[in-house]
CSV table of C-alpha atoms in Angstrom, one decimal:
chain,number,residue,atom,x,y,z
S,122,MET,CA,7.0,-5.4,0.3
S,123,SER,CA,3.7,-4.9,-1.1
S,124,GLY,CA,0.2,-4.1,0.1
S,125,LEU,CA,-0.4,-1.9,3.1
S,126,HIS,CA,2.0,-2.4,5.7
S,127,TRP,CA,3.7,-0.5,8.8
S,128,HIS,CA,7.4,0.3,9.4
S,129,ALA,CA,8.3,0.5,13.2
S,130,TYR,CA,11.0,3.0,14.0
S,131,ALA,CA,12.7,3.6,17.1
S,132,TRP,CA,15.1,6.5,18.6
S,133,ASN,CA,16.3,7.4,22.0
S,134,GLY,CA,18.1,10.3,23.1
S,135,ARG,CA,19.0,12.4,26.1
S,136,GLU,CA,17.5,15.6,24.7
S,137,ARG,CA,14.9,16.4,21.9
S,138,PRO,CA,16.5,16.8,18.7
S,139,PRO,CA,16.9,20.6,17.0
S,140,ASP,CA,14.3,21.0,14.2
S,141,ASN,CA,17.1,21.8,11.9
S,142,ASP,CA,18.8,18.5,12.5
S,143,ARG,CA,15.4,16.7,12.2
S,144,ARG,CA,15.0,17.8,8.5
S,145,LYS,CA,18.1,16.1,7.3
S,146,PRO,CA,16.8,12.9,5.9
S,147,ALA,CA,20.4,11.2,6.5
S,148,LEU,CA,20.5,11.9,10.1
S,149,PRO,CA,19.6,9.3,12.4
S,150,LEU,CA,16.9,11.4,14.2
S,151,PRO,CA,13.1,11.6,14.6
S,152,PRO,CA,12.1,13.7,11.4
S,153,MET,CA,9.8,16.6,11.0
S,154,HIS,CA,7.6,15.0,8.9
S,155,VAL,CA,5.9,12.0,9.7
S,156,GLY,CA,6.3,10.3,6.2
S,157,HIS,CA,10.1,11.1,6.2
S,158,TRP,CA,10.6,8.2,9.0
S,159,LEU,CA,11.0,6.0,5.6
S,160,LEU,CA,13.8,8.1,4.6
S,161,LYS,CA,15.7,7.9,7.6
S,162,PRO,CA,18.7,5.5,7.9
S,163,ALA,CA,18.1,1.5,8.1
S,164,ARG,CA,19.2,1.5,11.7
S,165,LEU,CA,16.4,3.2,13.0
S,166,LEU,CA,14.1,0.5,11.4
S,167,ARG,CA,13.4,-2.1,14.0
S,168,ALA,CA,10.4,-4.2,12.2
S,169,THR,CA,7.8,-4.4,9.5
S,170,TYR,CA,4.2,-5.5,10.2
S,171,PRO,CA,1.6,-6.2,7.9
S,172,ALA,CA,-1.9,-4.3,7.9
S,173,PRO,CA,-4.4,-5.0,9.1
S,174,ASP,CA,-3.0,-5.6,12.5
S,175,THR,CA,-5.1,-8.6,13.0
S,176,GLY,CA,-2.5,-10.5,14.8
S,177,GLN,CA,-1.9,-7.4,17.2
S,178,ASP,CA,1.9,-7.7,16.3
S,179,ALA,CA,2.3,-3.8,15.6
S,180,TYR,CA,0.1,-3.0,18.5
S,181,GLY,CA,2.2,-5.5,20.8
S,182,TRP,CA,5.4,-3.5,19.6
S,183,LEU,CA,4.2,-0.4,20.8
S,184,ARG,CA,2.9,-1.7,24.2
S,185,ALA,CA,6.4,-3.4,24.9
S,186,GLU,CA,8.2,-0.3,23.9
S,187,LEU,CA,5.8,1.8,26.4
S,188,ASP,CA,6.5,-0.9,29.0
S,189,ALA,CA,10.4,-0.5,28.4
S,190,PHE,CA,10.3,3.1,28.3
S,191,PRO,CA,7.5,4.2,30.6
S,192,ARG,CA,6.3,7.7,30.6
S,193,ASN,CA,6.4,9.9,33.7
S,194,PRO,CA,3.7,9.3,36.1
S,195,ARG,CA,2.6,12.8,35.6
S,196,ASP,CA,2.1,12.6,32.1
S,197,LEU,CA,-0.9,10.8,30.0
S,198,PRO,CA,-1.7,7.3,31.3
S,199,ALA,CA,-0.3,4.5,29.3
S,200,SER,CA,-3.8,3.1,29.0
S,201,VAL,CA,-4.9,6.5,27.2
S,202,GLN,CA,-1.9,5.9,24.7
S,203,LEU,CA,-2.3,2.7,24.0
S,204,ALA,CA,-6.2,3.2,23.2
S,205,TYR,CA,-5.3,6.1,20.7
S,206,ALA,CA,-2.6,3.5,19.5
S,207,ARG,CA,-5.2,0.9,18.7
S,208,GLY,CA,-7.4,3.0,17.3
S,209,CYS,CA,-5.0,4.4,14.6
S,210,LEU,CA,-4.1,0.8,13.8
S,211,ASP,CA,-7.7,-0.2,13.6
S,212,ARG,CA,-8.0,2.9,11.1
S,213,ALA,CA,-4.6,1.7,9.4
S,214,THR,CA,-3.1,5.1,10.0
S,215,ASP,CA,0.3,6.2,11.6
S,216,VAL,CA,1.3,6.2,15.3
S,217,VAL,CA,3.8,8.6,16.1
S,218,TRP,CA,4.9,8.9,19.9
S,219,GLY,CA,7.5,11.4,21.2
S,220,TYR,CA,7.4,11.7,25.0
S,221,TRP,CA,10.1,12.2,27.9
S,222,SER,CA,10.4,8.8,29.9
S,223,ALA,CA,10.4,8.3,33.3
S,224,THR,CA,14.1,8.1,33.4
S,225,GLY,CA,14.4,11.3,31.4
S,226,LEU,CA,15.2,10.0,27.9
S,227,TYR,CA,13.4,11.6,24.9
S,228,ILE,CA,11.9,8.5,23.1
S,229,ALA,CA,10.6,8.6,19.9
S,230,ARG,CA,8.6,5.6,18.4
S,231,ALA,CA,6.7,5.5,15.2
S,232,LEU,CA,4.8,2.8,13.1
S,233,ILE,CA,4.7,4.2,9.6
S,234,THR,CA,2.0,3.3,6.8
S,235,CYS,CA,3.6,2.3,3.7
S,236,PRO,CA,3.4,2.6,0.6
S,237,ARG,CA,3.2,6.6,0.6
S,238,THR,CA,3.1,8.6,-2.5
S,239,GLY,CA,6.4,10.0,-3.5
S,240,ILE,CA,8.6,8.0,-0.8
S,241,PRO,CA,10.1,4.7,-1.2
S,242,CYS,CA,9.4,1.6,0.8
S,243,PRO,CA,12.5,0.7,2.8
S,244,HIS,CA,12.2,-2.8,1.7
S,245,SER,CA,12.1,-1.6,-1.9
S,246,THR,CA,14.8,-2.9,-4.4
S,247,ASP,CA,15.0,0.7,-5.9
S,248,THR,CA,16.4,2.1,-2.5
S,249,PRO,CA,20.3,1.4,-1.9
S,250,ARG,CA,19.3,0.8,2.0
S,251,ALA,CA,19.5,-2.3,3.6
S,252,ALA,CA,16.7,-2.9,5.9
S,253,PRO,CA,16.7,-5.5,8.9
S,254,PRO,CA,14.6,-8.7,8.7
S,255,SER,CA,10.9,-7.7,8.1
S,256,ARG,CA,9.6,-9.2,11.3
S,257,GLN,CA,11.2,-9.3,14.7
S,258,SER,CA,10.1,-10.0,18.1
S,259,ARG,CA,7.7,-7.5,19.8
S,260,GLY,CA,10.6,-5.2,20.8
S,261,ALA,CA,12.1,-7.5,23.3
S,262,ALA,CA,15.7,-6.3,22.2
S,263,LEU,CA,15.0,-2.8,22.2
S,264,ALA,CA,15.5,-2.4,25.7
S,265,GLN,CA,19.2,-2.4,24.7
S,266,LEU,CA,18.9,0.4,22.2
S,267,PRO,CA,21.6,2.9,22.5
S,268,ILE,CA,21.2,6.6,23.2
S,269,ASN,CA,21.8,8.4,20.1
C-alpha cells in the first residue's frame, strides 16, 4: 500500500506479557517498540486505514474496541482516551493503548503509521507475511477475539 496509512492491531490476554517475550518479533504479543507492531505475525493485524482519517474509519475502529473492551470505571474515562486518539489521528501519528479492561483482560490496541523507515509494510510484496484484507468493518468481529 502506498501513501501514509495506519495498520490496526489487537491483542487480548489474561496478563501483561513479559518484556523479554515482547522483544521477539515472531511472538504474537504486543511489542516493546511501537514500530515493531509492523513486524508481528499477521494474525494480530485487523485492518488498514488511509491517512488522513477523513471518514473516521480508524477512529471508529478504536471507539468500537473501547466499547467492546471498556476500561475499569476507576480508570481514565473513555472520552479522554478517545479525545487523545482523535488528536493523534489528526496529526497522523500512532495511537497505542495498553490497559486492563473492566473484565480483567489486558487489552492492547494500536494504530501504527506506515510506511516507517527500515520496517517493511505488512502489505508489501517484499515481506513473506500474508496480511488480511486491507479494510474490515470497524471491529465488529473483534468482540470474539481469542485470549492469547
